[in-house]
mmCIF file of C-alpha atoms and ligand atoms in Angstrom:
data_model
loop_
_atom_site.group_PDB
_atom_site.id
_atom_site.type_symbol
_atom_site.label_atom_id
_atom_site.label_comp_id
_atom_site.label_asym_id
_atom_site.label_seq_id
_atom_site.Cartn_x
_atom_site.Cartn_y
_atom_site.Cartn_z
ATOM 1 C CA MET A 1 -71.717 14.734 -29.381
ATOM 2 C CA ALA A 2 -69.251 15.489 -26.755
ATOM 3 C CA ARG A 3 -68.333 19.138 -27.244
ATOM 4 C CA VAL A 4 -64.859 20.305 -28.330
ATOM 5 C CA LEU A 5 -62.811 21.996 -25.793
ATOM 6 C CA ASN A 6 -60.234 24.653 -26.597
ATOM 7 C CA ALA A 7 -57.305 26.181 -24.514
ATOM 8 C CA ILE A 8 -55.478 29.540 -25.577
ATOM 9 C CA VAL A 9 -52.158 30.383 -23.999
ATOM 10 C CA ALA A 10 -49.101 32.549 -24.729
ATOM 11 C CA VAL A 11 -45.891 30.934 -23.724
ATOM 12 C CA CYS A 12 -42.307 32.304 -23.160
ATOM 13 C CA PRO A 13 -39.525 30.336 -25.085
ATOM 14 C CA ASP A 14 -39.188 28.236 -21.597
ATOM 15 C CA ARG A 15 -42.831 27.652 -21.608
ATOM 16 C CA GLY A 16 -43.322 30.280 -18.812
ATOM 17 C CA ILE A 17 -47.067 31.895 -18.706
ATOM 18 C CA GLY A 18 -46.975 33.728 -15.898
ATOM 19 C CA ASN A 19 -44.871 35.620 -12.991
ATOM 20 C CA LYS A 20 -45.867 36.474 -9.421
ATOM 21 C CA GLY A 21 -49.728 36.641 -10.405
ATOM 22 C CA ASN A 22 -49.251 38.349 -13.565
ATOM 23 C CA LEU A 23 -48.475 37.589 -17.358
ATOM 24 C CA PRO A 24 -44.470 37.333 -17.297
ATOM 25 C CA TRP A 25 -44.397 40.659 -19.744
ATOM 26 C CA HIS A 26 -46.146 42.704 -17.436
ATOM 27 C CA PRO A 27 -46.377 45.767 -17.288
ATOM 28 C CA ILE A 28 -45.699 45.633 -21.142
ATOM 29 C CA ARG A 29 -49.113 45.238 -22.987
ATOM 30 C CA LEU A 30 -48.698 42.927 -25.946
ATOM 31 C CA SER A 31 -51.820 44.481 -27.947
ATOM 32 C CA LYS A 32 -51.938 42.285 -30.912
ATOM 33 C CA GLU A 33 -51.848 39.108 -28.505
ATOM 34 C CA PHE A 34 -54.410 40.777 -26.519
ATOM 35 C CA ALA A 35 -56.573 41.544 -29.571
ATOM 36 C CA HIS A 36 -55.957 37.759 -30.405
ATOM 37 C CA PHE A 37 -57.189 36.350 -27.258
ATOM 38 C CA ARG A 38 -60.257 38.469 -27.336
ATOM 39 C CA LYS A 39 -61.156 37.769 -30.762
ATOM 40 C CA MET A 40 -60.609 33.939 -30.131
ATOM 41 C CA THR A 41 -62.550 33.773 -27.059
ATOM 42 C CA ALA A 42 -65.221 36.118 -27.609
ATOM 43 C CA THR A 43 -66.320 35.632 -30.964
ATOM 44 C CA PRO A 44 -69.281 32.581 -31.226
ATOM 45 C CA SER A 45 -69.538 30.685 -34.327
ATOM 46 C CA VAL A 46 -73.428 30.706 -33.921
ATOM 47 C CA LYS A 47 -75.570 33.992 -33.487
ATOM 48 C CA GLY A 48 -77.181 34.763 -30.432
ATOM 49 C CA LYS A 49 -75.106 32.395 -28.190
ATOM 50 C CA GLN A 50 -71.879 33.067 -26.158
ATOM 51 C CA ASN A 51 -68.811 31.436 -25.514
ATOM 52 C CA VAL A 52 -67.634 30.261 -22.056
ATOM 53 C CA VAL A 53 -63.962 30.694 -20.389
ATOM 54 C CA ILE A 54 -63.031 28.518 -17.883
ATOM 55 C CA MET A 55 -60.215 30.020 -15.436
ATOM 56 C CA GLY A 56 -58.552 29.113 -12.307
ATOM 57 C CA LYS A 57 -58.789 31.344 -9.327
ATOM 58 C CA LYS A 58 -55.485 33.207 -9.701
ATOM 59 C CA THR A 59 -56.180 33.531 -13.293
ATOM 60 C CA TRP A 60 -59.337 35.453 -12.764
ATOM 61 C CA TYR A 61 -57.559 38.108 -10.337
ATOM 62 C CA SER A 62 -54.833 38.448 -12.803
ATOM 63 C CA ILE A 63 -57.110 40.093 -14.824
ATOM 64 C CA PRO A 64 -57.503 43.618 -14.021
ATOM 65 C CA GLU A 65 -60.606 44.639 -12.137
ATOM 66 C CA LYS A 66 -61.817 46.787 -14.798
ATOM 67 C CA ASN A 67 -61.864 44.120 -17.515
ATOM 68 C CA ARG A 68 -63.496 41.537 -15.267
ATOM 69 C CA PRO A 69 -65.761 39.814 -16.064
ATOM 70 C CA LEU A 70 -64.328 39.205 -19.400
ATOM 71 C CA SER A 71 -67.043 40.821 -21.689
ATOM 72 C CA ASN A 72 -69.556 38.854 -24.008
ATOM 73 C CA ARG A 73 -68.215 35.457 -22.554
ATOM 74 C CA VAL A 74 -69.694 33.545 -19.807
ATOM 75 C CA ASN A 75 -66.824 33.312 -17.146
ATOM 76 C CA ILE A 76 -66.567 30.315 -15.011
ATOM 77 C CA VAL A 77 -64.003 30.554 -12.208
ATOM 78 C CA LEU A 78 -62.679 27.143 -10.573
ATOM 79 C CA SER A 79 -61.986 27.324 -6.963
ATOM 80 C CA ARG A 80 -62.016 24.308 -4.248
ATOM 81 C CA LYS A 81 -62.082 26.721 -1.319
ATOM 82 C CA CYS A 82 -64.651 29.482 -2.372
ATOM 83 C CA LYS A 83 -68.144 28.998 -1.503
ATOM 84 C CA VAL A 84 -69.567 31.866 -3.778
ATOM 85 C CA PRO A 85 -68.134 33.347 -7.057
ATOM 86 C CA PRO A 86 -65.471 35.981 -6.940
ATOM 87 C CA ALA A 87 -67.160 39.277 -7.158
ATOM 88 C CA GLY A 88 -68.060 39.915 -10.943
ATOM 89 C CA ALA A 89 -67.752 36.099 -11.736
ATOM 90 C CA HIS A 90 -70.836 34.702 -13.641
ATOM 91 C CA TYR A 91 -70.387 31.114 -12.204
ATOM 92 C CA LEU A 92 -68.157 29.082 -9.450
ATOM 93 C CA ALA A 93 -67.452 25.279 -10.051
ATOM 94 C CA SER A 94 -65.537 23.007 -7.438
ATOM 95 C CA ASP A 95 -63.594 21.240 -10.042
ATOM 96 C CA PHE A 96 -63.313 20.910 -13.884
ATOM 97 C CA SER A 97 -66.005 18.396 -14.539
ATOM 98 C CA SER A 98 -68.305 20.265 -12.822
ATOM 99 C CA ALA A 99 -67.894 23.283 -14.608
ATOM 100 C CA LEU A 100 -68.156 21.010 -18.078
ATOM 101 C CA ARG A 101 -71.546 19.828 -16.372
ATOM 102 C CA LEU A 102 -72.728 23.271 -15.656
ATOM 103 C CA ILE A 103 -71.913 23.651 -19.497
ATOM 104 C CA GLU A 104 -73.883 20.756 -20.294
ATOM 105 C CA THR A 105 -76.998 21.542 -18.181
ATOM 106 C CA GLU A 106 -77.706 25.114 -16.912
ATOM 107 C CA LEU A 107 -75.903 27.002 -19.590
ATOM 108 C CA ALA A 108 -76.873 24.484 -22.582
ATOM 109 C CA ASP A 109 -78.737 26.454 -24.548
ATOM 110 C CA GLN A 110 -76.773 29.620 -24.392
ATOM 111 C CA ALA A 111 -73.228 28.142 -24.481
ATOM 112 C CA ASP A 112 -71.121 28.072 -27.760
ATOM 113 C CA GLN A 113 -67.465 27.566 -27.978
ATOM 114 C CA VAL A 114 -66.002 26.656 -24.341
ATOM 115 C CA TRP A 115 -62.283 27.921 -23.753
ATOM 116 C CA VAL A 116 -59.618 27.190 -20.907
ATOM 117 C CA ILE A 117 -57.849 30.168 -20.197
ATOM 118 C CA GLY A 118 -55.461 29.127 -17.572
ATOM 119 C CA GLY A 119 -53.647 28.350 -15.441
ATOM 120 C CA SER A 120 -51.238 25.840 -15.178
ATOM 121 C CA SER A 121 -53.175 22.709 -13.631
ATOM 122 C CA LEU A 122 -56.345 23.631 -15.666
ATOM 123 C CA TYR A 123 -54.305 23.473 -18.764
ATOM 124 C CA LYS A 124 -52.998 20.151 -17.622
ATOM 125 C CA GLU A 125 -55.937 18.541 -16.805
ATOM 126 C CA MET A 126 -57.789 19.924 -20.272
ATOM 127 C CA MET A 127 -54.882 18.430 -22.213
ATOM 128 C CA GLY A 128 -54.930 15.207 -20.630
ATOM 129 C CA SER A 129 -58.806 14.568 -21.065
ATOM 130 C CA THR A 130 -60.333 12.702 -23.453
ATOM 131 C CA GLY A 131 -62.244 14.077 -26.366
ATOM 132 C CA MET A 132 -61.765 16.546 -29.276
ATOM 133 C CA ARG A 133 -59.130 19.137 -27.747
ATOM 134 C CA ARG A 134 -57.458 22.275 -29.437
ATOM 135 C CA LEU A 135 -54.577 24.092 -27.988
ATOM 136 C CA PHE A 136 -54.080 27.767 -29.523
ATOM 137 C CA VAL A 137 -50.489 28.432 -28.471
ATOM 138 C CA THR A 138 -48.783 31.784 -29.095
ATOM 139 C CA GLN A 139 -45.305 31.523 -28.609
ATOM 140 C CA ILE A 140 -43.733 35.046 -27.270
ATOM 141 C CA LEU A 141 -40.035 35.140 -28.823
ATOM 142 C CA LYS A 142 -38.710 37.064 -25.731
ATOM 143 C CA GLN A 143 -37.892 35.363 -22.583
ATOM 144 C CA PHE A 144 -39.181 37.110 -19.208
ATOM 145 C CA GLN A 145 -38.896 35.959 -15.589
ATOM 146 C CA CYS A 146 -41.660 33.286 -15.031
ATOM 147 C CA ASP A 147 -42.639 31.022 -11.940
ATOM 148 C CA THR A 148 -45.736 29.347 -13.630
ATOM 149 C CA PHE A 149 -45.302 27.258 -16.733
ATOM 150 C CA LEU A 150 -47.571 25.530 -19.205
ATOM 151 C CA PRO A 151 -47.276 21.633 -18.883
ATOM 152 C CA GLU A 152 -45.654 19.966 -21.898
ATOM 153 C CA ILE A 153 -47.486 19.379 -25.011
ATOM 154 C CA SER A 154 -47.184 15.690 -25.775
ATOM 155 C CA LEU A 155 -46.609 15.972 -29.684
ATOM 156 C CA ASP A 156 -47.452 12.055 -30.001
ATOM 157 C CA LYS A 157 -50.748 13.178 -28.973
ATOM 158 C CA TYR A 158 -51.022 16.511 -30.516
ATOM 159 C CA ARG A 159 -50.433 17.510 -34.109
ATOM 160 C CA LEU A 160 -48.643 21.052 -34.833
ATOM 161 C CA LEU A 161 -50.701 22.945 -37.546
ATOM 162 C CA PRO A 162 -48.505 25.950 -38.582
ATOM 163 C CA ASP A 163 -50.044 29.242 -38.889
ATOM 164 C CA SER A 164 -48.744 32.626 -39.282
ATOM 165 C CA ASN A 165 -45.711 34.730 -38.210
ATOM 166 C CA THR A 166 -45.527 37.972 -36.495
ATOM 167 C CA PRO A 167 -42.494 40.148 -35.133
ATOM 168 C CA TRP A 168 -43.233 39.269 -31.789
ATOM 169 C CA TYR A 169 -44.936 36.086 -31.579
ATOM 170 C CA THR A 170 -46.111 33.060 -33.925
ATOM 171 C CA HIS A 171 -49.357 31.183 -33.663
ATOM 172 C CA ASN A 172 -49.245 27.599 -33.605
ATOM 173 C CA LYS A 173 -52.572 25.688 -33.589
ATOM 174 C CA VAL A 174 -51.950 22.578 -31.617
ATOM 175 C CA SER A 175 -54.737 19.991 -31.928
ATOM 176 C CA ARG A 176 -55.717 16.462 -30.956
ATOM 177 C CA CYS A 177 -58.725 14.499 -31.535
ATOM 178 C CA THR A 178 -59.206 11.357 -29.557
ATOM 179 C CA THR A 179 -62.605 9.423 -29.723
HETATM 180 N N1 LIG B 1 -49.952 33.297 -20.643
HETATM 181 C C1 LIG B 1 -50.883 33.035 -20.566
HETATM 182 O O1 LIG B 1 -51.475 32.845 -21.385
HETATM 183 C C2 LIG B 1 -51.697 33.058 -19.122
HETATM 184 C C3 LIG B 1 -52.984 32.346 -19.293
HETATM 185 C C4 LIG B 1 -53.738 32.225 -18.046
HETATM 186 C C5 LIG B 1 -52.969 32.696 -16.684
HETATM 187 N N2 LIG B 1 -51.694 33.073 -16.698
HETATM 188 C C6 LIG B 1 -50.965 33.530 -15.486
HETATM 189 O O2 LIG B 1 -50.747 32.264 -14.945
HETATM 190 C C7 LIG B 1 -50.921 32.736 -13.625
HETATM 191 C C8 LIG B 1 -51.867 32.179 -12.661
HETATM 192 O O3 LIG B 1 -51.888 30.619 -12.878
HETATM 193 P P1 LIG B 1 -52.085 29.378 -11.879
HETATM 194 O O4 LIG B 1 -51.420 28.159 -12.440
HETATM 195 O O5 LIG B 1 -50.814 29.971 -11.058
HETATM 196 O O6 LIG B 1 -53.179 29.756 -11.156
HETATM 197 P P2 LIG B 1 -54.624 29.097 -11.538
HETATM 198 O O7 LIG B 1 -54.952 27.869 -12.094
HETATM 199 O O8 LIG B 1 -55.254 30.413 -12.388
HETATM 200 O O9 LIG B 1 -55.468 29.266 -10.138
HETATM 201 C C9 LIG B 1 -55.156 28.251 -9.126
HETATM 202 C C10 LIG B 1 -56.267 28.487 -8.112
HETATM 203 O O10 LIG B 1 -57.498 27.801 -9.180
HETATM 204 C C11 LIG B 1 -58.622 26.802 -8.303
HETATM 205 N N3 LIG B 1 -58.379 25.808 -9.223
HETATM 206 C C12 LIG B 1 -57.310 25.670 -10.415
HETATM 207 N N4 LIG B 1 -57.678 24.258 -11.011
HETATM 208 C C13 LIG B 1 -58.480 23.833 -10.153
HETATM 209 C C14 LIG B 1 -59.560 22.761 -10.458
HETATM 210 N N5 LIG B 1 -59.098 21.821 -11.317
HETATM 211 N N6 LIG B 1 -60.361 22.552 -9.624
HETATM 212 C C15 LIG B 1 -60.922 23.553 -8.485
HETATM 213 N N7 LIG B 1 -60.033 24.710 -8.211
HETATM 214 C C16 LIG B 1 -59.055 24.799 -9.097
HETATM 215 C C17 LIG B 1 -57.473 26.744 -7.118
HETATM 216 O O11 LIG B 1 -58.071 27.623 -6.393
HETATM 217 P P3 LIG B 1 -58.439 27.547 -4.388
HETATM 218 O O12 LIG B 1 -56.738 27.545 -3.986
HETATM 219 O O13 LIG B 1 -59.207 28.537 -3.950
HETATM 220 O O14 LIG B 1 -58.958 26.113 -4.400
HETATM 221 C C18 LIG B 1 -56.319 27.022 -7.283
HETATM 222 O O15 LIG B 1 -55.463 27.538 -6.263
HETATM 223 C C19 LIG B 1 -50.731 33.923 -13.305
HETATM 224 O O16 LIG B 1 -49.495 34.551 -13.377
HETATM 225 C C20 LIG B 1 -51.268 34.580 -14.712
HETATM 226 O O17 LIG B 1 -51.224 35.556 -15.317
HETATM 227 C C21 LIG B 1 -50.982 33.148 -17.959
#
């Protein structure tokens, strides 16, 4: 059976996700949002396995060096230009399909959940791909300057599952299932 793919993202009201290579709210640290991201992406559902995070090269470099690679997760970085993984990354893939192939071959025994963690074009490719897809969207309720945006979520394809509220942001699970 094809693997479920998950994406996780935190968005400003204008769907902005980044600014100047960093999170829009940088240097403010949204500690609850950070803890949510870590809990969701780093917690495998099967003991002895690890989750996989797939990200574009700019997202990799947006992570502070001391936090790279993201711990307890297999880190795959996508780049068409790089010939070797960026220092600290576990794997390099030249496109999204190659990353998924890597997970189903070399990483098959160790990989549990697969998380797409940005940026923009990768979210778009994942959201448009066929199969069971789940988007975990944290809505940041304050607008910050943004130059990178989450592509529009097609609500005729994705179902909104309301979750919880916090003073700073709300969590909404948006899911889609296609055969
Ligand atoms: N708010 C959030 O939740 C969130 C999450 C993630 C990122 N961000 C922010 O978003 C920004 C980074 O996102 P971005 O969209 O600008 O860049 P990105 O997708 O992280 O990186 C773009 C680069 O990654 C490589 N790449 C991306 N998709 C690829 C594919 N399908 N196949 C092969 N290579 C691929 C290419 O590298 P080459 O040029 O080397 O080929 C491309 O130039 C930062 O500001 C970051 O802080 C925010």
